Short mmCIF file of C-alpha atoms in Angstrom, two decimals:
data_model
loop_
_atom_site.label_atom_id
_atom_site.label_comp_id
_atom_site.label_asym_id
_atom_site.label_seq_id
_atom_site.Cartn_x
_atom_site.Cartn_y
_atom_site.Cartn_z
CA MET A 230 0.00 0.00 0.00
CA ASP A 231 1.42 3.38 -1.01
CA THR A 232 1.18 5.82 1.90
CA GLY A 233 2.56 8.71 -0.12
CA ASP A 234 5.55 8.88 2.23
CA THR A 235 8.60 8.48 -0.01
CA HIS A 236 10.80 7.85 3.02
CA ALA A 237 8.59 5.26 4.72
CA GLU A 238 10.84 2.46 3.57
CA ASP A 239 13.76 4.18 5.34
CA ARG A 240 11.96 4.11 8.72
CA HIS A 241 10.83 1.27 10.90
CA GLU A 242 7.09 0.91 11.40
CA ASP A 243 7.26 2.22 14.98
CA THR A 244 9.61 5.17 14.28
CA PRO A 245 7.68 8.45 14.30
CA PRO A 246 8.15 10.88 11.42
CA PRO A 247 10.64 13.70 12.02
CA SER A 248 9.36 16.67 13.98
CA ARG A 249 8.99 20.06 12.39
CA TRP A 250 12.18 21.18 14.23
CA GLU A 251 14.13 18.18 12.87
CA THR A 252 13.00 19.11 9.39
CA VAL A 253 13.62 22.88 9.60
CA GLN A 254 16.75 23.04 11.79
CA PRO A 255 19.26 21.83 9.16
CA TRP A 256 18.04 24.50 6.74
CA LEU A 257 18.24 27.22 9.39
CA THR A 258 21.81 26.14 10.13
CA LEU A 259 22.62 26.25 6.42
CA ALA A 260 21.19 29.79 6.22
CA CYS A 261 23.31 30.83 9.24
CA ARG A 262 26.41 29.18 7.75
CA VAL A 263 26.04 30.98 4.42
CA GLY A 264 24.98 34.30 5.97
CA LEU A 265 27.81 34.38 8.51
CA ALA A 266 30.30 33.28 5.85
CA ALA A 267 29.18 36.16 3.61
CA VAL A 268 29.61 38.63 6.49
CA LEU A 269 33.10 37.30 7.29
CA ILE A 270 34.17 37.41 3.63
CA LEU A 271 32.94 40.98 3.32
CA ALA A 272 34.71 41.94 6.56
CA ALA A 273 37.96 40.32 5.41
CA VAL A 274 37.94 41.80 1.91
CA THR A 275 37.15 45.33 3.08
CA LYS A 276 40.11 45.28 5.47
CA TYR A 277 42.55 45.35 2.55
CA PRO A 278 45.05 46.81 2.05
CA PRO A 279 46.22 45.58 5.46
CA ALA A 280 47.28 49.09 6.47
CA MET A 281 43.57 49.91 6.90
CA SER A 282 43.08 46.95 9.20
CA VAL A 283 46.15 47.89 11.23
CA GLN A 284 44.87 51.47 11.52
CA ALA A 285 41.50 50.20 12.78
CA VAL A 286 43.11 47.94 15.42
CA GLU A 287 45.48 50.71 16.56
CA ALA A 288 42.53 53.10 16.98
CA TYR A 289 41.19 50.96 19.84
CA ASP A 290 44.37 51.78 21.79
CA LEU A 291 44.34 48.36 23.49
CA PHE A 292 47.60 46.81 22.29
CA PRO A 293 51.23 47.78 21.83
CA THR A 294 51.99 48.79 18.24
CA ASP A 295 53.62 45.49 17.26
CA ILE A 296 50.69 43.43 18.57
CA ALA A 297 48.18 45.77 16.91
CA ARG A 298 50.03 45.34 13.61
CA LEU A 299 50.04 41.55 13.99
CA ILE A 300 46.29 41.54 14.69
CA GLY A 301 45.66 43.96 11.84
CA TYR A 302 47.48 41.76 9.35
CA THR A 303 46.13 38.40 10.54
CA LEU A 304 42.51 39.25 11.39
CA PRO A 305 41.31 39.38 7.76
CA LEU A 306 43.00 36.02 7.09
CA PHE A 307 41.34 34.49 10.15
CA GLU A 308 37.93 35.85 9.09
CA LEU A 309 38.43 34.44 5.60
CA ALA A 310 39.46 31.03 6.96
CA LEU A 311 36.35 30.89 9.16
CA ALA A 312 34.18 31.88 6.19
CA LEU A 313 35.61 29.17 3.95
CA LEU A 314 35.15 26.51 6.63
CA LEU A 315 31.55 27.64 7.14
CA LEU A 316 30.85 27.48 3.42
CA ALA A 317 32.39 24.02 3.20
CA GLY A 318 30.59 22.88 6.33
CA LEU A 319 33.80 21.49 7.78
CA ALA A 320 34.29 21.38 11.56
CA THR A 321 30.99 23.22 11.63
CA ARG A 322 30.34 23.09 15.38
CA TYR A 323 33.83 24.40 16.21
CA VAL A 324 33.85 27.07 13.51
CA GLY A 325 30.42 28.28 14.65
CA ALA A 326 31.74 28.54 18.23
CA ALA A 327 34.93 30.29 17.08
CA SER A 328 32.87 32.76 15.03
CA ALA A 329 30.61 33.49 18.00
CA LEU A 330 33.65 34.06 20.23
CA LEU A 331 35.20 36.35 17.61
CA MET A 332 32.01 38.44 17.60
CA LEU A 333 32.11 38.55 21.40
CA VAL A 334 35.69 39.90 21.23
CA PHE A 335 34.54 42.53 18.72
CA ILE A 336 31.67 43.52 21.02
CA ALA A 337 34.07 43.81 23.97
CA GLY A 338 36.38 46.03 21.91
CA ILE A 339 33.53 48.33 20.89
CA VAL A 340 32.21 48.53 24.47
CA SER A 341 35.74 49.32 25.65
CA ALA A 342 36.13 52.12 23.10
CA MET A 343 32.73 53.55 24.03
CA ALA A 344 33.45 53.35 27.78
CA ARG A 345 36.80 55.12 27.34
CA GLY A 346 35.21 57.92 25.31
CA LEU A 347 37.05 57.10 22.08
CA ASN A 348 35.47 58.40 18.88
CA ILE A 349 36.36 55.73 16.35
CA ASP A 350 34.83 53.76 13.53
CA CYS A 351 34.86 50.10 14.55
CA GLY A 352 36.71 49.12 11.36
CA CYS A 353 34.56 46.01 11.06
CA PHE A 354 34.00 46.50 7.35
CA GLY A 355 37.03 48.52 6.35
CA GLY A 356 37.85 52.02 7.42
CA GLY A 357 38.47 52.43 11.10
CA GLY A 358 40.27 55.09 13.00
CA GLN A 359 39.21 58.42 14.44
CA VAL A 360 35.83 59.92 13.54
CA ALA A 361 33.78 62.87 14.76
CA PRO A 362 31.77 62.09 17.92
CA GLU A 363 28.49 62.28 15.99
CA ASP A 364 29.79 59.67 13.51
CA THR A 365 30.22 56.88 16.06
CA ARG A 366 27.69 54.04 15.78
CA TYR A 367 28.56 51.95 18.79
CA GLY A 368 25.00 50.85 19.58
CA LEU A 369 24.36 49.77 16.01
CA ASP A 370 27.73 48.00 15.77
CA ILE A 371 27.09 46.12 19.01
CA ALA A 372 23.56 45.10 17.99
CA ARG A 373 24.81 43.88 14.62
CA ASP A 374 27.60 41.86 16.21
CA ILE A 375 25.17 40.34 18.72
CA ALA A 376 23.09 39.11 15.78
CA PHE A 377 26.20 37.64 14.13
CA MET A 378 27.24 36.08 17.45
CA ALA A 379 23.79 34.49 17.72
CA MET A 380 24.23 33.00 14.24
CA GLY A 381 27.57 31.49 15.26
CA ALA A 382 26.05 30.13 18.48
CA PHE A 383 23.15 28.62 16.53
CA ILE A 384 25.63 26.86 14.22
CA ALA A 385 27.62 25.60 17.22
CA LEU A 386 24.53 24.26 18.99
CA TRP A 387 22.85 22.73 15.92
CA PRO A 388 25.62 22.06 13.37
CA ARG A 389 23.75 19.50 11.24
CA SER A 390 23.00 20.98 7.82
CA PRO A 391 22.80 20.02 4.16
CA PHE A 392 25.65 20.61 1.74
CA ALA A 393 28.25 20.16 4.48
CA LEU A 394 31.46 18.18 4.32
CA ASP A 395 30.81 17.18 7.93
CA ARG A 396 27.71 15.36 6.75
CA ALA A 397 29.54 13.70 3.85
CA LEU A 398 32.24 12.58 6.27
CA GLY A 399 29.61 11.13 8.61
CA VAL A 400 30.13 13.61 11.43
CA PHE A 401 26.45 14.67 11.48
CA ARG A 402 23.62 12.64 10.03
#
């Protein structure tokens, strides 16, 4: 008898059909993976030439010059590496967690700049450095990074998604 369920032969008679969450969650994770990867690629690309990224890191006045330069040069590469891993769906849970932690570090930096009365552009998508007090957007920058952090946390908590190397390698079914 044809029940119209094309996957019935894959389930045992007493196994219930997947819940709505089990059906939707992988697609939500895929959307978060692709969305966060796009953000990280944009952030990495707009930080070039590296002198702009270094200028943005130095504007926070948190690190000695040599450390700020190291961060300025390597941050775009780190963002790009995270983005590529998200797109590939490789080590998804860990990359989601690392992305969420990176956003938390960005939020802490912005809060620090705001608390110390600095008037800077966050440098998140290029630019960076000193700006007029009325040109700071700390609240908006923090809210945006909280949303990106939530996407990374979602990926870390529910990493199973289609079109992922993790799935092809049998890490998540």
